[in-house]
Coordinates of C-alpha atoms in Angstrom, one line a residue:
Chain A
M14 CA 9.8 -30.0 6.9
S15 CA 8.2 -26.8 5.7
E16 CA 10.5 -24.0 4.9
T17 CA 9.9 -20.4 3.7
L18 CA 10.8 -19.0 0.3
R19 CA 13.4 -16.9 2.2
D20 CA 15.2 -20.1 3.1
L21 CA 15.1 -21.6 -0.5
A22 CA 15.7 -18.8 -3.0
S23 CA 18.9 -16.9 -3.3
T24 CA 17.3 -13.7 -5.1
I25 CA 14.0 -12.2 -4.2
R26 CA 13.6 -8.7 -5.8
S27 CA 11.2 -6.4 -7.2
K28 CA 11.8 -3.5 -9.8
N29 CA 9.9 -1.6 -12.3
A30 CA 9.3 -2.9 -15.7
G31 CA 8.6 0.3 -17.4
P32 CA 6.4 3.0 -15.6
D33 CA 3.3 0.9 -15.3
N34 CA 4.5 -2.3 -13.9
I35 CA 6.4 -3.9 -11.1
T36 CA 8.2 -7.1 -12.0
F37 CA 9.1 -9.7 -9.3
D38 CA 12.1 -12.1 -9.9
I39 CA 12.6 -15.2 -7.6
I40 CA 15.8 -17.0 -8.6
F41 CA 17.5 -20.2 -7.1
R42 CA 21.1 -21.0 -7.2
D43 CA 20.2 -24.5 -5.9
R44 CA 18.2 -26.5 -8.6
G45 CA 16.7 -28.7 -6.1
N46 CA 15.2 -25.9 -4.2
F47 CA 13.9 -24.6 -7.4
E48 CA 12.3 -27.7 -8.3
R49 CA 10.7 -27.9 -4.7
V50 CA 9.3 -24.6 -4.9
R51 CA 8.1 -25.0 -8.6
D52 CA 6.4 -28.5 -7.8
S53 CA 5.0 -27.5 -4.6
G54 CA 2.5 -25.2 -6.3
A55 CA 2.9 -22.7 -3.3
L56 CA 3.8 -19.9 -5.6
S57 CA 1.3 -19.6 -8.6
R58 CA -0.6 -17.0 -10.1
A59 CA -3.3 -17.4 -7.8
S60 CA -1.3 -17.5 -4.7
V61 CA 0.5 -14.3 -5.6
A62 CA -2.9 -12.6 -6.2
A63 CA -3.9 -13.9 -2.8
L64 CA -0.7 -12.8 -1.0
Y65 CA -0.9 -9.3 -2.3
D66 CA -4.7 -9.3 -1.8
I67 CA -5.1 -8.1 -5.6
P68 CA -7.4 -9.2 -8.3
D69 CA -6.0 -11.3 -10.9
A70 CA -6.6 -8.8 -13.5
R71 CA -3.5 -6.8 -12.0
I72 CA -1.1 -9.9 -12.5
V73 CA 0.3 -9.1 -16.0
N74 CA 2.2 -12.5 -16.2
F75 CA 3.4 -15.4 -14.1
N76 CA 6.3 -17.4 -15.5
V77 CA 8.3 -20.4 -14.5
I78 CA 11.6 -20.3 -16.1
D79 CA 13.4 -23.7 -16.1
A80 CA 16.4 -22.6 -17.9
A81 CA 17.2 -20.0 -15.2
S82 CA 15.7 -21.9 -12.2
A83 CA 13.6 -18.6 -11.7
I84 CA 10.0 -17.7 -11.0
K85 CA 8.9 -14.4 -12.3
F86 CA 5.7 -12.4 -12.2
T87 CA 4.6 -8.8 -12.8
I88 CA 1.9 -6.8 -11.3
R89 CA 0.2 -3.8 -12.9
R90 CA 0.7 -0.5 -10.9
L91 CA -2.4 1.4 -9.9
K92 CA -0.9 4.7 -11.0
P93 CA 2.3 5.0 -13.1
S94 CA 5.4 5.2 -11.2
G95 CA 6.3 8.7 -9.6
S96 CA 2.6 9.9 -9.9
P97 CA 1.5 12.0 -6.9
G98 CA 1.1 9.9 -3.9
E99 CA 4.1 7.6 -5.0
S100 CA 5.8 5.5 -2.3
D101 CA 8.3 3.3 -4.1
V102 CA 9.3 5.1 -7.3
F103 CA 11.7 2.4 -8.3
G104 CA 9.3 -0.4 -7.1
S105 CA 12.3 -1.9 -5.4
Q106 CA 10.6 -2.7 -2.1
Q107 CA 7.6 -4.7 -3.0
Y108 CA 8.9 -8.2 -2.5
A109 CA 9.1 -8.5 1.4
P110 CA 5.8 -10.6 1.7
L111 CA 7.2 -13.3 -0.7
F112 CA 9.8 -14.1 2.1
D113 CA 7.3 -15.8 4.3
V114 CA 5.5 -17.8 1.9
V115 CA 5.5 -21.4 3.1
I116 CA 6.8 -24.2 1.0
P117 CA 5.5 -27.7 2.2
Chain B
M26 CA 36.7 -15.1 -36.9
K27 CA 36.2 -11.5 -36.0
R28 CA 36.2 -10.6 -32.3
I29 CA 34.7 -7.6 -30.7
R30 CA 35.3 -6.4 -27.2
I31 CA 33.0 -4.2 -25.4
L32 CA 33.7 -2.7 -21.8
C33 CA 30.8 -1.3 -19.9
P34 CA 31.8 0.4 -16.6
T35 CA 28.3 1.4 -15.3
G36 CA 24.6 0.6 -15.6
H37 CA 23.6 4.2 -15.2
L38 CA 26.5 6.7 -15.7
S39 CA 26.7 9.1 -12.7
F40 CA 23.8 7.9 -10.8
T41 CA 26.4 7.3 -8.3
P42 CA 30.2 7.4 -9.4
M43 CA 31.5 4.4 -11.1
E44 CA 34.2 2.3 -9.8
K45 CA 37.4 3.2 -11.3
E46 CA 39.7 0.2 -10.3
S47 CA 37.7 -2.3 -12.4
F48 CA 37.3 0.0 -15.1
R49 CA 41.1 0.3 -15.2
I50 CA 41.6 -3.5 -15.3
G51 CA 38.9 -3.6 -18.0
C52 CA 40.9 -1.0 -20.1
R53 CA 44.1 -3.4 -20.0
E54 CA 41.9 -5.9 -21.9
K55 CA 42.1 -3.7 -24.9
P56 CA 38.2 -3.3 -25.7
D57 CA 37.3 -2.0 -29.1
Y58 CA 34.4 0.3 -27.6
I59 CA 33.5 1.6 -24.3
V60 CA 29.8 2.0 -23.9
A61 CA 27.4 3.1 -21.0
D62 CA 23.9 4.1 -20.8
A63 CA 23.1 7.2 -18.6
G64 CA 19.5 7.3 -18.3
S65 CA 16.4 5.4 -17.3
C66 CA 12.6 6.2 -16.7
D67 CA 13.0 4.6 -13.4
M68 CA 13.4 7.9 -11.4
G69 CA 9.7 8.7 -12.3
P70 CA 8.4 11.4 -14.7
R71 CA 9.6 14.6 -13.0
P72 CA 13.2 14.8 -14.3
L73 CA 11.8 14.3 -17.9
G74 CA 8.9 16.8 -17.3
A75 CA 11.0 19.4 -15.6
D76 CA 13.7 18.7 -18.0
T77 CA 16.3 18.3 -15.2
H78 CA 18.9 15.6 -14.1
V79 CA 18.9 13.6 -10.9
S80 CA 22.6 12.6 -11.2
L81 CA 24.9 15.3 -9.6
E82 CA 27.0 17.1 -12.2
A83 CA 30.2 16.3 -10.5
W84 CA 29.5 12.6 -10.7
Q85 CA 28.6 13.0 -14.5
R86 CA 32.1 14.7 -15.0
H87 CA 33.7 12.0 -13.0
D88 CA 32.4 9.2 -15.1
L89 CA 32.4 11.0 -18.5
E90 CA 36.2 12.1 -17.6
A91 CA 37.2 8.4 -16.8
M92 CA 35.4 7.1 -20.0
L93 CA 37.0 9.7 -22.3
L94 CA 40.4 9.6 -21.3
A95 CA 40.6 5.9 -21.4
A96 CA 38.8 5.9 -25.0
R97 CA 41.0 8.6 -26.4
E98 CA 44.2 6.9 -24.9
L99 CA 43.1 3.4 -26.5
G100 CA 42.0 5.1 -29.6
V101 CA 38.7 3.5 -29.5
P102 CA 35.1 4.8 -29.7
M103 CA 33.1 5.8 -26.8
I104 CA 29.3 5.6 -26.7
V105 CA 26.9 7.2 -24.0
G106 CA 23.3 7.0 -24.3
S107 CA 20.2 8.6 -22.6
A108 CA 22.5 11.5 -21.7
S109 CA 21.8 13.3 -18.3
D110 CA 19.2 10.8 -17.1
T111 CA 16.6 11.6 -19.4
G112 CA 18.1 12.0 -22.8
T113 CA 16.4 15.3 -23.7
D114 CA 18.1 17.8 -26.0
R115 CA 19.2 19.7 -22.7
G116 CA 20.6 16.5 -21.6
V117 CA 22.8 15.9 -24.9
D118 CA 24.0 19.5 -24.8
Q119 CA 25.2 19.2 -21.3
F120 CA 27.2 16.1 -22.0
V121 CA 28.7 17.5 -25.0
G122 CA 29.6 20.6 -23.0
L123 CA 31.1 18.3 -20.2
I124 CA 33.2 16.5 -23.0
R125 CA 34.5 19.6 -24.3
D126 CA 35.5 20.8 -20.9
I127 CA 37.3 17.6 -20.1
A128 CA 39.0 17.4 -23.5
R129 CA 40.2 21.1 -22.8
Q130 CA 41.2 20.4 -19.2
H131 CA 43.2 17.5 -20.4
G132 CA 44.6 19.1 -23.6
L133 CA 43.2 16.1 -25.7
A134 CA 44.1 15.7 -29.6
P135 CA 41.2 16.6 -31.7
F136 CA 38.5 14.2 -32.2
R137 CA 34.9 13.8 -33.7
L138 CA 31.8 13.8 -31.6
A139 CA 28.2 13.0 -32.8
A140 CA 25.4 14.4 -30.8
I141 CA 22.3 12.5 -31.4
Y142 CA 19.0 14.4 -30.2
A143 CA 15.9 12.3 -29.5
E144 CA 13.3 15.0 -28.1
I145 CA 10.2 15.0 -29.9
P146 CA 7.9 18.3 -29.7
V147 CA 4.4 17.4 -28.5
A148 CA 3.3 19.4 -31.4
E149 CA 5.0 17.1 -33.8
L150 CA 3.0 14.2 -32.0
K151 CA -0.1 16.1 -32.5
R152 CA 0.7 16.6 -36.1
R153 CA 1.3 12.9 -36.9
R154 CA -1.7 12.0 -35.0
A155 CA -3.7 14.4 -37.2
G156 CA -2.1 12.8 -40.1
G157 CA -3.4 9.6 -39.3
A158 CA -0.8 7.8 -37.0
V159 CA -2.0 5.8 -34.2
I160 CA 0.2 6.3 -31.2
E161 CA -0.6 2.9 -29.6
G162 CA -0.4 2.4 -25.7
L163 CA 1.9 -0.1 -24.0
D164 CA 1.0 -2.1 -21.0
G165 CA -2.6 -1.9 -21.4
R166 CA -2.9 1.8 -22.0
A167 CA -5.3 3.4 -24.6
P168 CA -4.1 5.2 -27.7
A169 CA -2.9 8.7 -27.0
D170 CA -5.6 11.1 -27.8
E171 CA -5.6 15.0 -28.1
A172 CA -6.3 15.3 -24.5
L173 CA -3.5 13.2 -23.3
L174 CA -1.0 15.1 -25.7
D175 CA -2.3 18.2 -24.1
R176 CA -1.4 17.1 -20.7
T177 CA 2.1 16.1 -21.9
T178 CA 4.8 18.9 -21.1
R179 CA 7.7 17.0 -22.8
A180 CA 8.5 13.8 -24.8
V181 CA 11.2 12.0 -25.8
A182 CA 11.6 9.0 -28.7
V183 CA 13.7 6.1 -27.8
M184 CA 16.2 5.5 -30.5
N185 CA 17.3 2.0 -31.6
A186 CA 20.8 1.2 -32.8
E187 CA 20.5 3.0 -36.2
P188 CA 21.2 6.6 -35.4
I189 CA 24.2 5.3 -33.3
A190 CA 25.5 3.1 -35.9
A191 CA 25.2 5.8 -38.6
A192 CA 27.2 8.2 -36.3
L193 CA 30.1 5.4 -35.9
Q194 CA 29.9 4.9 -39.8
A195 CA 30.5 8.7 -40.1
G196 CA 33.8 8.5 -38.1
A197 CA 32.4 9.4 -34.6
D198 CA 35.0 8.9 -31.9
V199 CA 32.6 9.9 -29.1
V200 CA 28.6 9.3 -29.5
I201 CA 26.7 11.3 -27.1
A202 CA 23.0 10.2 -27.7
G203 CA 19.8 11.2 -26.5
R204 CA 17.0 8.8 -25.0
S205 CA 18.1 5.4 -26.3
S206 CA 17.0 1.7 -25.7
D207 CA 20.0 0.5 -23.6
C208 CA 20.8 -2.4 -25.3
A209 CA 20.8 -0.4 -28.8
L210 CA 24.2 1.3 -27.6
F211 CA 25.9 -2.1 -27.6
A212 CA 24.1 -3.2 -30.7
A213 CA 25.2 -0.4 -32.6
P214 CA 28.7 -1.1 -33.0
L215 CA 28.1 -4.9 -33.5
L216 CA 25.8 -4.2 -36.4
V217 CA 28.5 -2.0 -37.9
H218 CA 30.9 -4.9 -37.7
G219 CA 28.4 -7.2 -39.5
F220 CA 27.2 -9.2 -36.5
S221 CA 23.6 -10.2 -36.6
P222 CA 20.8 -8.4 -34.9
A223 CA 20.3 -11.4 -32.7
I224 CA 23.6 -11.3 -31.1
A225 CA 24.1 -7.5 -31.3
Y226 CA 21.0 -6.9 -29.3
Y227 CA 21.2 -9.9 -27.0
T228 CA 24.9 -8.8 -25.9
G229 CA 23.3 -5.2 -25.1
K230 CA 20.6 -6.8 -23.1
L231 CA 23.1 -9.0 -21.1
M232 CA 25.7 -6.1 -20.6
E233 CA 23.5 -2.7 -20.3
C234 CA 23.6 -3.1 -16.4
A235 CA 27.4 -3.6 -16.2
S236 CA 28.1 -5.6 -13.0
F237 CA 24.5 -6.5 -12.3
C238 CA 24.9 -9.7 -14.6
A239 CA 27.7 -11.0 -12.4
E240 CA 27.7 -12.2 -8.9
P241 CA 27.7 -11.5 -5.9
Y242 CA 25.8 -8.4 -6.2
M243 CA 27.8 -5.2 -6.9
A244 CA 26.8 -2.2 -8.8
K245 CA 29.2 0.4 -10.8
E246 CA 31.8 -2.0 -11.7
S247 CA 32.9 -2.8 -15.1
I248 CA 31.9 -5.9 -17.4
L249 CA 33.7 -7.1 -20.5
G250 CA 31.9 -8.6 -23.4
E251 CA 33.7 -10.4 -26.2
V252 CA 31.5 -11.3 -29.2
A253 CA 32.4 -13.6 -31.9
G254 CA 29.9 -15.2 -34.4
E255 CA 26.5 -15.9 -32.5
E256 CA 28.1 -15.9 -28.9
V257 CA 29.3 -13.5 -26.3
W258 CA 31.6 -14.3 -23.4
L259 CA 31.1 -12.2 -20.4
T260 CA 33.5 -11.5 -17.7
P261 CA 33.4 -9.2 -14.7
M262 CA 36.5 -6.9 -14.2
H263 CA 36.1 -6.7 -10.5
P264 CA 38.2 -9.7 -9.2
G265 CA 35.6 -10.6 -6.5
Q266 CA 32.8 -11.2 -9.0
R267 CA 32.2 -13.9 -11.5
C268 CA 29.5 -14.5 -14.2
T269 CA 27.8 -17.7 -14.0
P270 CA 25.0 -19.1 -16.1
A271 CA 22.6 -18.5 -13.2
S272 CA 23.7 -14.8 -12.8
I273 CA 23.4 -14.1 -16.6
A274 CA 20.0 -16.0 -17.0
G275 CA 18.9 -14.2 -14.0
H276 CA 20.0 -11.0 -15.4
S277 CA 18.5 -11.5 -18.7
M278 CA 14.9 -11.2 -17.2
Y279 CA 15.9 -8.1 -15.2
E280 CA 13.4 -4.9 -15.3
R281 CA 11.3 -6.5 -18.1
S282 CA 7.9 -8.1 -17.5
D283 CA 8.2 -10.7 -20.1
P284 CA 11.3 -13.0 -19.4
F285 CA 11.8 -14.1 -22.7
H286 CA 11.5 -11.1 -25.2
E287 CA 13.2 -7.8 -25.4
Y288 CA 11.4 -5.4 -27.7
V289 CA 13.2 -2.8 -29.8
A290 CA 12.1 -0.6 -32.4
G291 CA 12.0 -2.8 -35.5
G292 CA 11.8 -6.1 -33.9
V293 CA 12.0 -8.4 -31.0
V294 CA 15.0 -10.6 -29.4
D295 CA 13.6 -13.7 -28.3
M296 CA 15.7 -15.4 -25.6
T297 CA 13.4 -18.5 -25.1
G298 CA 16.2 -20.7 -26.5
C299 CA 19.2 -19.3 -25.0
R300 CA 22.2 -21.3 -23.5
Y301 CA 24.6 -20.4 -20.8
E302 CA 27.6 -22.2 -20.3
Q303 CA 30.6 -21.6 -17.6
V304 CA 33.7 -21.5 -19.8
G305 CA 36.2 -20.0 -17.2
P306 CA 36.1 -19.5 -13.4
R307 CA 34.6 -16.1 -13.8
T308 CA 33.4 -16.2 -17.7
T309 CA 30.3 -17.4 -18.8
R310 CA 29.3 -17.8 -22.9
A311 CA 25.9 -17.0 -23.8
S312 CA 24.3 -17.9 -27.2
G313 CA 20.9 -18.8 -28.7
A314 CA 19.1 -15.5 -29.2
V315 CA 16.7 -15.2 -32.1
F316 CA 15.9 -11.7 -33.6
R317 CA 12.5 -11.3 -35.3
A318 CA 12.1 -7.9 -37.5
D319 CA 8.9 -6.1 -37.5
P320 CA 7.4 -5.2 -40.7
V321 CA 6.7 -1.8 -39.3
V322 CA 9.2 0.0 -37.1
R323 CA 7.5 1.4 -33.9
V324 CA 9.4 3.7 -31.7
K325 CA 8.7 4.0 -28.0
I326 CA 7.7 7.6 -26.8
E327 CA 7.9 8.5 -23.3
G328 CA 6.2 11.7 -22.1
A329 CA 5.7 13.4 -18.8
G330 CA 3.1 16.2 -17.9
L331 CA 2.9 18.5 -15.0
V332 CA 0.1 18.0 -12.6
G333 CA 0.9 20.5 -9.9
Q334 CA 2.9 22.3 -7.0
R335 CA 3.9 20.0 -4.2
R336 CA 4.1 20.7 -0.4
L337 CA 5.0 18.2 2.3
A338 CA 4.6 18.1 6.0
V339 CA 6.2 15.4 8.5
V340 CA 4.2 14.4 11.6
G341 CA 4.9 11.6 14.1
I342 CA 2.3 9.9 16.5
R343 CA 3.4 7.9 19.6
D344 CA 0.0 7.8 21.4
P345 CA -1.4 4.2 21.2
Y346 CA -4.8 5.2 21.2
T347 CA -4.5 7.7 18.3
I348 CA -2.4 5.0 16.3
G349 CA -5.2 2.5 16.9
L350 CA -7.6 5.2 15.5
I351 CA -5.4 6.3 12.7
D352 CA -8.0 6.2 10.3
D353 CA -10.3 8.2 12.0
A354 CA -7.6 10.8 12.7
I355 CA -6.9 11.1 9.0
A356 CA -10.6 11.3 8.1
W357 CA -10.9 14.2 10.6
S358 CA -7.9 15.8 8.9
R359 CA -9.5 15.3 5.5
G360 CA -12.8 16.5 6.7
K361 CA -11.1 20.0 7.7
I362 CA -9.6 20.3 4.0
V363 CA -12.9 19.4 2.4
E364 CA -14.5 22.1 4.5
R365 CA -12.3 24.7 3.2
F366 CA -11.5 23.3 -0.4
G367 CA -14.4 21.2 -1.2
P368 CA -13.9 17.7 -2.6
E369 CA -10.5 16.2 -3.5
G370 CA -9.9 16.0 -7.3
P371 CA -7.2 16.7 -9.9
E372 CA -8.5 20.1 -10.7
S373 CA -8.6 21.4 -7.1
Y374 CA -6.1 19.6 -4.9
E375 CA -5.0 16.0 -4.0
V376 CA -3.6 14.9 -0.5
F377 CA -1.8 11.7 0.4
F378 CA -1.1 10.5 4.0
H379 CA 1.9 8.3 3.7
R380 CA 1.8 6.2 6.8
Y381 CA 5.4 5.0 7.6
G382 CA 5.1 2.1 10.1
D383 CA 2.1 1.1 8.5
N384 CA 1.8 0.8 4.8
G385 CA 4.3 3.7 4.0
V386 CA 6.2 1.7 1.6
M387 CA 3.8 -0.8 0.1
R388 CA 0.5 1.0 0.2
D389 CA -2.0 -0.9 -2.0
L390 CA 0.1 -3.9 -2.2
E391 CA 0.6 -4.2 1.5
P392 CA -0.8 -7.2 2.8
R393 CA -0.1 -6.6 6.6
R394 CA -2.4 -3.7 7.6
N395 CA -2.9 -2.4 11.1
A396 CA 0.0 -4.3 12.6
A397 CA 0.3 -2.5 16.0
A398 CA 3.0 -0.1 15.5
R399 CA 4.9 1.7 18.4
E400 CA 5.1 5.0 16.3
L401 CA 3.8 6.0 13.1
G402 CA 5.5 8.6 10.9
L403 CA 3.1 10.4 8.6
V404 CA 4.4 12.1 5.6
V405 CA 1.5 14.5 4.2
E406 CA 1.8 15.2 0.5
A407 CA -0.2 17.9 -1.0
I408 CA -0.5 18.8 -4.6
A409 CA -2.5 21.5 -6.3
P410 CA -2.3 23.4 -9.5
E411 CA -1.5 26.4 -7.2
A412 CA 1.3 26.4 -4.7
K413 CA -0.6 28.5 -2.4
V414 CA -3.4 25.9 -2.2
A415 CA -0.9 23.0 -1.9
E416 CA 0.7 24.8 0.9
E417 CA -2.5 25.2 2.7
V418 CA -3.6 21.8 2.2
A419 CA -0.4 20.4 3.7
A420 CA -0.7 22.7 6.6
L421 CA -4.6 21.7 7.2
A422 CA -3.6 18.0 7.0
A423 CA -0.9 18.1 9.4
R424 CA -2.1 20.5 12.0
N425 CA -5.6 18.7 12.1
L426 CA -3.8 15.4 12.9
F427 CA -2.6 17.5 15.9
Y428 CA -6.0 18.6 16.8
A429 CA -7.8 15.1 15.8
R430 CA -11.1 14.8 18.0
L431 CA -10.9 11.2 19.0
P432 CA -13.7 10.3 21.7
Q433 CA -11.5 9.0 24.5
V434 CA -8.4 11.0 24.0
K435 CA -6.2 11.7 27.0
G436 CA -3.6 13.8 25.2
T437 CA -5.6 16.9 25.0
A438 CA -2.7 19.1 24.4
G439 CA -2.0 17.6 20.9
T440 CA -2.5 14.4 19.3
A441 CA 0.4 14.5 17.0
A442 CA 4.2 15.3 17.1
M443 CA 5.3 18.0 14.4
M444 CA 8.8 17.5 13.3
S445 CA 8.8 21.1 12.7
D446 CA 6.2 23.8 12.1
E447 CA 7.5 24.0 8.4
I448 CA 5.6 23.2 5.4
L449 CA 8.3 21.7 3.0
I450 CA 8.5 22.7 -0.3
G451 CA 8.5 19.8 -2.9
E452 CA 9.4 19.8 -6.5
P453 CA 6.6 19.8 -8.8
G454 CA 4.5 16.9 -9.5
Y455 CA 4.5 15.2 -12.7
V456 CA 2.9 12.0 -14.2
W457 CA 3.9 9.8 -17.0
T458 CA 1.4 10.5 -19.7
L459 CA 3.1 8.7 -22.6
N460 CA 4.3 5.0 -22.6
H461 CA 3.3 4.6 -26.1
I462 CA 4.7 3.7 -29.6
L463 CA 4.5 5.5 -32.8
P464 CA 4.8 3.8 -36.1
V465 CA 7.6 5.4 -38.4
R466 CA 8.8 5.0 -42.0
D467 CA 12.4 4.2 -40.9
A468 CA 14.2 4.0 -37.7
L469 CA 16.3 7.3 -38.3
E470 CA 13.5 9.6 -38.9
L471 CA 12.7 11.1 -35.4
F472 CA 16.5 11.5 -34.4
R473 CA 18.6 14.5 -35.5
T474 CA 22.5 14.2 -35.6
R475 CA 25.1 16.8 -35.2
M476 CA 28.7 15.9 -36.2
M477 CA 31.4 18.1 -34.5
T478 CA 35.1 18.3 -34.0
I479 CA 36.2 18.8 -30.5
D480 CA 39.5 20.6 -30.9
T481 CA 40.3 22.3 -27.9
A482 CA 43.8 23.6 -29.0
T483 CA 42.2 26.1 -31.7
A484 CA 38.7 26.1 -29.7
K485 CA 37.2 25.2 -32.8
E486 CA 33.6 24.7 -32.5
P487 CA 31.2 22.7 -34.6
A488 CA 32.7 21.5 -38.0

């Protein structure tokens, strides 16, 4: 049965990592859910770039962290946080599109 | 084996008031140090550039009072870093003033205070650059050049543990530090007691945000860390929270792009091999960090530069036809601004149409554009070197959404709703000019420490 990331992860968040980056943490309380997402390939550097419709160059890194049952990636901002035109100075509301990622 | 207990009541002192009950419980555990960070670069560049604070002074007093009274009663040192949100010299002086007021108000016995200043004049950065220092950019930024430094209004150096450790060794009961690396505040006392840099900085990394390393999610609650050997035991002081291997491991990657490495001036903490073990119902033990010293000490420099004056206007749109053609309506509005002020650019003006209900929150990262909204809220943000121009651009932008010429429009008495006829006055706009590192001879050289005795009975000032 396919479920979404929202059903499987216990934490899905985004936050500034310094003024130039926004970092995303997806953390699983349930080891089985983590392994299922990790092994599905539904979440990858390429799928994240496609989801946010950004070039690969803006993805600073993408890590699967087995020890923490977590997946983490970082996106470069187009302008530093708090510049004129800023809409999310803490970078704290950029994770919502991850909720609907379907995990086969 | 030597054991040191550190109590951390809040992850950002005074951003909202700390919770006193779990702090009281923590104080009963007899901590050896009470430590909290009071700043961040998360709020954007304006507080640093304008040299102001975003925390309310009443809350700064609230949190400092709770910490100071507990620390003096227990007779243990208290350490606060990144004073007053930005850690500028103004911030340090403001916190020292608050500490003095609180001491006077409560008639506290005399104690020693170390004020550590971290601001670095732009002229000093220029002098070092002229002398051959390369001010390297972080996160893909180019090295700082003269033009970038010219655009910088104010800068702070981010201190590591050394200046704080030196203040403790000089007998400080209270340390008020300017801009500091969060983890250094915790590492400093541990280094003074002879612990390894690995466990010292690692403990700091895990404790710096207080209750964020525990679950369930609660802010502003106290955390107790007990360090022995190369291990730290972490316990939340709120009875409803627990530290688990998952909550600690999850927190170890918080607010940093690299999940395994924490960089400080003079080295890096490698957390690749860290281990977490549940050793009590609410306590987790963490260990396994490795510290690698850098041959060259590089101190992070944060700088902010003024870009202009800001004016704002709020406009709502309910007509589904206008909502469908919102790009055209905005283009019309922009056209009227160009007619009057010429093309947009940082030298003349910039205007942003925040489209709440469409992509007001995520902008360039929003994957779901043009979803049919019932209503749209537009915040027009205009920025220009001169306030008069910013005001006019904001007014032109908002009022021309009202007069947008769309081919089939039926609402010919106004295509937008004005929340008010006002143009709102915003704070000046700033940008982060410096997110760089400066090589130094030693970790102390950019920072200035002033030791003083706070003796309110005789109203004695600096010793």
